[in-house]
């Protein structure tokens, strides 16, 4: 605990869930939408990520009263994650939000997904589109190509090289 | 706070929510993932998380729901539904 405390106070700029850190951050629990998929029947699925494996995300979809869980492969899919309030504020502070859009997410994703397809290597710049609701709550939508998330869930966070001699 | 520590905090919330929903298997998955992240990144497991998870079956423990909390002389005993006991001392 003392070590952890020291580290957390040392770099006080919080590494919160921002569009940059999202591919390394926890995906479970985030609202997600499948923007593109090799299987057309999966396009447009909307729900929350409940289980992540190396190659798949399981999305829990609410339909009226009942829920169902759909497993979506990461490779061959493009996901749009919604980051809410405090995270979106942090994104704004770090200057990542490229524009303010007053459109509904449905209408904005058509061009957004095209750009994400062109530039898979950088999720930043293409992805983050800040979106303001009339209620005043902040939601940032981040579009990430599924192939960027291919990793064991626990190891996605690590930034070290892949040298076996550590 | 780095990403790993934050993931653990998020997973704690998710495990609690899953247990409240009665989805114990999913809660165990979240606890196991959080443990794995902690050991991969050499982080101390947060005390609130450490105390309310089962070391044997990885269940997230909610006293009165799937855990029993009893005070013995000088220590607290938390019993999981699986039968495992965890003890820690308290000061009078």
Tab-separated table of C-alpha atoms in Angstrom:
chain	number	residue	atom	x	y	z
A	1	UNK	CA	0.000	0.000	0.000
A	2	UNK	CA	2.679	2.606	0.788
A	3	UNK	CA	4.244	2.010	-2.618
A	4	UNK	CA	0.967	2.369	-4.388
A	5	UNK	CA	0.140	5.534	-2.476
A	6	UNK	CA	3.491	7.084	-3.352
A	7	UNK	CA	3.044	6.365	-7.020
A	8	UNK	CA	-0.511	7.637	-7.117
A	9	UNK	CA	0.441	10.927	-5.509
A	10	UNK	CA	3.578	11.332	-7.605
A	11	UNK	CA	1.888	11.480	-10.977
A	12	UNK	CA	-1.228	13.254	-9.961
A	13	UNK	CA	-2.484	13.759	-13.491
A	14	UNK	CA	-4.985	10.972	-13.486
A	15	UNK	CA	-4.765	8.331	-16.153
A	16	UNK	CA	-8.491	8.211	-16.357
A	17	UNK	CA	-10.441	6.601	-19.095
A	18	UNK	CA	-9.772	8.900	-22.027
A	19	UNK	CA	-9.938	8.198	-25.750
A	20	UNK	CA	-6.151	7.615	-25.693
A	21	UNK	CA	-6.146	5.185	-22.805
A	22	UNK	CA	-9.283	3.330	-23.803
A	23	UNK	CA	-7.542	0.519	-25.737
A	24	UNK	CA	-5.477	-0.162	-22.617
A	25	UNK	CA	-8.289	0.379	-20.150
A	26	UNK	CA	-11.059	-1.762	-18.753
A	27	UNK	CA	-13.697	-2.479	-21.373
A	28	UNK	CA	-16.050	-4.476	-19.162
A	29	UNK	CA	-19.033	-2.386	-18.211
A	30	UNK	CA	-18.675	0.177	-20.994
A	31	UNK	CA	-21.607	0.919	-23.299
A	32	UNK	CA	-20.640	-0.218	-26.772
A	33	UNK	CA	-22.055	-0.310	-30.277
A	34	UNK	CA	-20.868	-2.475	-33.134
A	35	UNK	CA	-20.292	-0.069	-36.005
A	36	UNK	CA	-18.829	-2.460	-38.539
A	37	UNK	CA	-18.565	-6.184	-38.683
A	38	UNK	CA	-17.751	-8.853	-41.225
A	39	UNK	CA	-21.053	-10.412	-40.196
A	40	UNK	CA	-23.755	-7.967	-41.239
A	41	UNK	CA	-26.185	-9.276	-38.634
A	42	UNK	CA	-23.916	-7.979	-35.843
A	43	UNK	CA	-23.779	-4.420	-37.140
A	44	UNK	CA	-25.712	-2.052	-34.906
A	45	UNK	CA	-25.734	-4.243	-31.811
A	46	UNK	CA	-25.837	-1.982	-28.791
A	47	UNK	CA	-25.297	-2.826	-25.161
A	48	UNK	CA	-22.719	-3.179	-22.443
A	49	UNK	CA	-19.523	-5.198	-22.502
A	50	UNK	CA	-19.830	-7.888	-19.861
A	51	UNK	CA	-17.088	-10.395	-20.680
A	52	UNK	CA	-13.855	-9.905	-22.557
A	53	UNK	CA	-11.639	-12.685	-23.855
A	54	UNK	CA	-8.539	-12.550	-26.020
A	55	UNK	CA	-10.480	-12.647	-29.248
A	56	UNK	CA	-14.033	-11.664	-28.344
A	57	UNK	CA	-16.199	-9.190	-26.517
A	58	UNK	CA	-19.495	-10.354	-25.071
A	59	UNK	CA	-22.124	-7.657	-25.280
A	60	UNK	CA	-25.212	-7.720	-23.087
A	61	UNK	CA	-28.170	-6.322	-24.959
A	62	UNK	CA	-31.308	-5.162	-23.220
A	63	UNK	CA	-34.526	-5.563	-25.134
A	64	UNK	CA	-37.481	-4.441	-23.132
A	65	UNK	CA	-37.396	-6.528	-20.006
A	66	UNK	CA	-35.082	-9.368	-20.935
A	67	UNK	CA	-31.397	-9.378	-21.734
A	68	UNK	CA	-29.297	-11.493	-24.049
A	69	UNK	CA	-25.552	-11.787	-24.427
A	70	UNK	CA	-23.987	-11.769	-27.882
A	71	UNK	CA	-20.345	-12.702	-28.411
A	72	UNK	CA	-18.668	-10.507	-31.018
A	73	UNK	CA	-15.183	-11.320	-32.367
A	74	UNK	CA	-12.722	-8.458	-32.010
A	75	UNK	CA	-11.059	-9.040	-35.331
A	76	UNK	CA	-13.205	-7.880	-38.199
A	77	UNK	CA	-15.319	-5.551	-36.079
A	78	UNK	CA	-15.244	-1.856	-35.295
A	79	UNK	CA	-16.590	-0.826	-31.909
A	80	UNK	CA	-17.859	2.490	-30.690
A	81	UNK	CA	-17.500	2.936	-26.935
A	82	UNK	CA	-19.303	5.642	-25.009
A	83	UNK	CA	-17.334	7.313	-22.227
A	84	UNK	CA	-19.411	9.356	-19.837
A	85	UNK	CA	-19.105	12.539	-17.803
A	86	UNK	CA	-15.862	12.773	-15.803
A	87	UNK	CA	-13.894	10.863	-18.380
A	88	UNK	CA	-15.226	13.088	-21.118
A	89	UNK	CA	-14.273	16.159	-19.124
A	90	UNK	CA	-10.742	14.846	-18.737
A	91	UNK	CA	-10.618	14.251	-22.463
A	92	UNK	CA	-11.621	17.826	-23.060
A	93	UNK	CA	-8.958	19.101	-20.664
A	94	UNK	CA	-6.240	17.135	-22.445
A	95	UNK	CA	-7.321	18.622	-25.746
A	96	UNK	CA	-8.243	15.377	-27.410
A	97	UNK	CA	-11.752	16.213	-28.386
A	98	UNK	CA	-11.588	17.208	-31.982
A	99	UNK	CA	-14.988	18.747	-32.415
A	100	UNK	CA	-18.316	19.334	-30.825
A	101	UNK	CA	-21.060	17.592	-32.656
A	102	UNK	CA	-24.702	18.252	-32.074
A	103	UNK	CA	-25.778	15.289	-34.120
A	104	UNK	CA	-27.139	12.020	-32.907
A	105	UNK	CA	-24.555	9.233	-32.728
A	106	UNK	CA	-26.420	7.313	-35.428
A	107	UNK	CA	-25.957	9.994	-38.054
A	108	UNK	CA	-22.366	10.764	-37.149
A	109	UNK	CA	-21.027	7.242	-37.231
A	110	UNK	CA	-21.278	6.703	-40.954
A	111	UNK	CA	-18.365	8.981	-41.761
A	112	UNK	CA	-16.667	8.253	-38.462
A	113	UNK	CA	-16.358	4.574	-39.169
A	114	UNK	CA	-14.950	5.271	-42.621
A	115	UNK	CA	-12.158	7.295	-41.161
A	116	UNK	CA	-11.475	4.696	-38.513
A	117	UNK	CA	-11.115	2.131	-41.256
A	118	UNK	CA	-8.517	4.238	-43.056
A	119	UNK	CA	-6.372	4.829	-40.053
A	120	UNK	CA	-6.453	1.822	-37.805
A	121	UNK	CA	-3.053	2.407	-36.261
A	122	UNK	CA	-4.074	5.547	-34.419
A	123	UNK	CA	-7.306	5.396	-32.545
A	124	UNK	CA	-6.756	8.976	-31.501
A	125	UNK	CA	-7.886	11.765	-33.755
A	126	UNK	CA	-10.285	9.596	-35.667
A	127	UNK	CA	-12.097	8.179	-32.748
A	128	UNK	CA	-12.964	10.808	-30.258
A	129	UNK	CA	-16.008	12.803	-31.099
A	130	UNK	CA	-17.445	14.743	-28.260
A	131	UNK	CA	-21.150	14.738	-27.985
A	132	UNK	CA	-23.254	16.983	-25.829
A	133	UNK	CA	-26.752	16.127	-24.768
A	134	UNK	CA	-29.371	18.721	-24.018
A	135	UNK	CA	-29.400	17.513	-20.419
A	136	UNK	CA	-25.847	18.775	-20.023
A	137	UNK	CA	-24.230	15.375	-19.521
A	138	UNK	CA	-21.041	14.765	-21.450
A	139	UNK	CA	-20.546	11.661	-23.504
A	140	UNK	CA	-17.513	11.012	-25.666
A	141	UNK	CA	-17.802	8.378	-28.360
A	142	UNK	CA	-14.619	6.558	-29.204
A	143	UNK	CA	-14.391	4.376	-32.266
A	144	UNK	CA	-11.809	1.612	-32.044
A	145	UNK	CA	-10.965	-1.078	-34.537
A	146	UNK	CA	-11.370	-4.455	-32.871
A	147	UNK	CA	-7.953	-5.642	-34.063
A	148	UNK	CA	-6.355	-3.073	-31.746
A	149	UNK	CA	-7.907	-4.847	-28.782
A	150	UNK	CA	-6.606	-8.324	-29.601
A	151	UNK	CA	-4.850	-9.245	-26.374
A	152	UNK	CA	-5.431	-11.085	-23.175
A	153	UNK	CA	-7.679	-8.854	-21.063
A	154	UNK	CA	-5.194	-8.589	-18.186
A	155	UNK	CA	-2.226	-7.865	-20.435
A	156	UNK	CA	-3.740	-5.145	-22.556
A	157	UNK	CA	-2.739	-2.525	-19.987
A	158	UNK	CA	0.974	-3.260	-20.133
A	159	UNK	CA	3.155	-1.021	-22.242
A	160	UNK	CA	6.490	-2.804	-21.848
A	161	UNK	CA	8.140	-4.420	-24.818
A	162	UNK	CA	7.645	-8.081	-25.442
A	163	UNK	CA	11.103	-9.126	-24.298
A	164	UNK	CA	10.978	-12.423	-22.405
A	165	UNK	CA	13.958	-11.367	-20.263
A	166	UNK	CA	12.232	-9.232	-17.712
B	1	UNK	CA	-3.112	6.469	-10.520
B	2	UNK	CA	-2.196	4.404	-13.481
B	3	UNK	CA	-4.508	2.510	-15.755
B	4	UNK	CA	-3.993	-0.820	-14.005
B	5	UNK	CA	-5.013	0.481	-10.569
B	6	UNK	CA	-8.000	2.127	-12.116
B	7	UNK	CA	-9.049	-1.038	-13.893
B	8	UNK	CA	-8.994	-2.821	-10.536
B	9	UNK	CA	-11.262	-0.152	-9.028
B	10	UNK	CA	-13.666	-0.464	-11.930
B	11	UNK	CA	-13.702	-4.230	-11.665
B	12	UNK	CA	-14.546	-3.948	-7.977
B	13	UNK	CA	-17.637	-1.947	-8.870
B	14	UNK	CA	-18.555	-4.411	-11.602
B	15	UNK	CA	-18.113	-7.405	-9.300
B	16	UNK	CA	-20.322	-5.798	-6.690
B	17	UNK	CA	-23.005	-4.951	-9.236
B	18	UNK	CA	-22.913	-8.475	-10.675
B	19	UNK	CA	-23.306	-9.998	-7.208
B	20	UNK	CA	-26.257	-7.732	-6.463
B	21	UNK	CA	-27.828	-8.914	-9.720
B	22	UNK	CA	-27.296	-12.486	-8.590
B	23	UNK	CA	-24.811	-13.250	-11.352
B	24	UNK	CA	-22.135	-14.886	-9.209
B	25	UNK	CA	-20.205	-16.464	-12.072
B	26	UNK	CA	-19.695	-13.107	-13.719
B	27	UNK	CA	-18.636	-11.569	-10.413
B	28	UNK	CA	-16.016	-14.307	-10.073
B	29	UNK	CA	-14.746	-13.538	-13.551
B	30	UNK	CA	-14.325	-9.866	-12.608
B	31	UNK	CA	-12.538	-10.738	-9.358
B	32	UNK	CA	-10.186	-13.132	-11.135
B	33	UNK	CA	-9.407	-10.549	-13.796
B	34	UNK	CA	-8.710	-7.907	-11.147
B	35	UNK	CA	-6.384	-10.297	-9.286
B	36	UNK	CA	-4.536	-11.053	-12.496
B	37	UNK	CA	-4.080	-7.355	-13.305
B	38	UNK	CA	-2.806	-6.706	-9.784
B	39	UNK	CA	-0.205	-9.455	-9.964
B	40	UNK	CA	0.883	-8.603	-13.508
B	41	UNK	CA	1.430	-4.972	-12.520
B	42	UNK	CA	2.739	-5.719	-9.008
B	43	UNK	CA	0.040	-3.668	-7.351
B	44	UNK	CA	-1.319	-4.154	-3.883
B	45	UNK	CA	-4.903	-5.294	-3.995
B	46	UNK	CA	-7.085	-2.544	-2.449
B	47	UNK	CA	-8.035	-3.452	1.098
B	48	UNK	CA	-11.767	-3.134	0.554
B	49	UNK	CA	-11.487	-5.542	-2.359
B	50	UNK	CA	-9.132	-7.907	-0.530
B	51	UNK	CA	-11.439	-8.186	2.474
B	52	UNK	CA	-14.611	-8.816	0.527
B	53	UNK	CA	-13.458	-11.450	-1.911
B	54	UNK	CA	-13.091	-15.142	-1.193
B	55	UNK	CA	-9.544	-16.496	-1.470
B	56	UNK	CA	-10.800	-19.957	-2.286
B	57	UNK	CA	-13.576	-19.437	-4.834
B	58	UNK	CA	-12.992	-15.786	-5.896
B	59	UNK	CA	-16.571	-14.807	-5.082
B	60	UNK	CA	-17.272	-11.173	-4.310
B	61	UNK	CA	-18.626	-11.202	-0.752
B	62	UNK	CA	-21.609	-9.234	0.436
B	63	UNK	CA	-22.265	-9.752	4.143
B	64	UNK	CA	-25.800	-11.014	4.643
B	65	UNK	CA	-26.017	-12.140	1.030
B	66	UNK	CA	-23.264	-14.669	0.413
B	67	UNK	CA	-20.966	-14.042	3.374
B	68	UNK	CA	-21.157	-14.172	7.144
B	69	UNK	CA	-19.248	-11.718	9.340
B	70	UNK	CA	-18.703	-12.705	12.974
B	71	UNK	CA	-16.556	-11.179	15.680
B	72	UNK	CA	-14.428	-13.516	17.774
B	73	UNK	CA	-12.077	-12.368	20.493
B	74	UNK	CA	-9.737	-9.952	18.773
B	75	UNK	CA	-10.513	-10.887	15.194
B	76	UNK	CA	-13.170	-10.770	12.540
B	77	UNK	CA	-14.114	-13.962	10.719
B	78	UNK	CA	-15.658	-13.662	7.261
B	79	UNK	CA	-17.099	-16.919	5.998
B	80	UNK	CA	-17.930	-17.435	2.362
B	81	UNK	CA	-20.832	-19.609	1.265
B	82	UNK	CA	-18.248	-21.999	-0.170
B	83	UNK	CA	-17.021	-22.679	3.372
B	84	UNK	CA	-13.768	-20.756	3.386
B	85	UNK	CA	-12.995	-18.512	6.338
B	86	UNK	CA	-10.867	-15.388	6.327
B	87	UNK	CA	-9.706	-13.769	9.539
B	88	UNK	CA	-8.289	-10.384	10.297
B	89	UNK	CA	-7.650	-8.661	13.611
B	90	UNK	CA	-9.421	-5.637	14.977
B	91	UNK	CA	-8.437	-3.196	17.709
B	92	UNK	CA	-10.757	-2.647	20.596
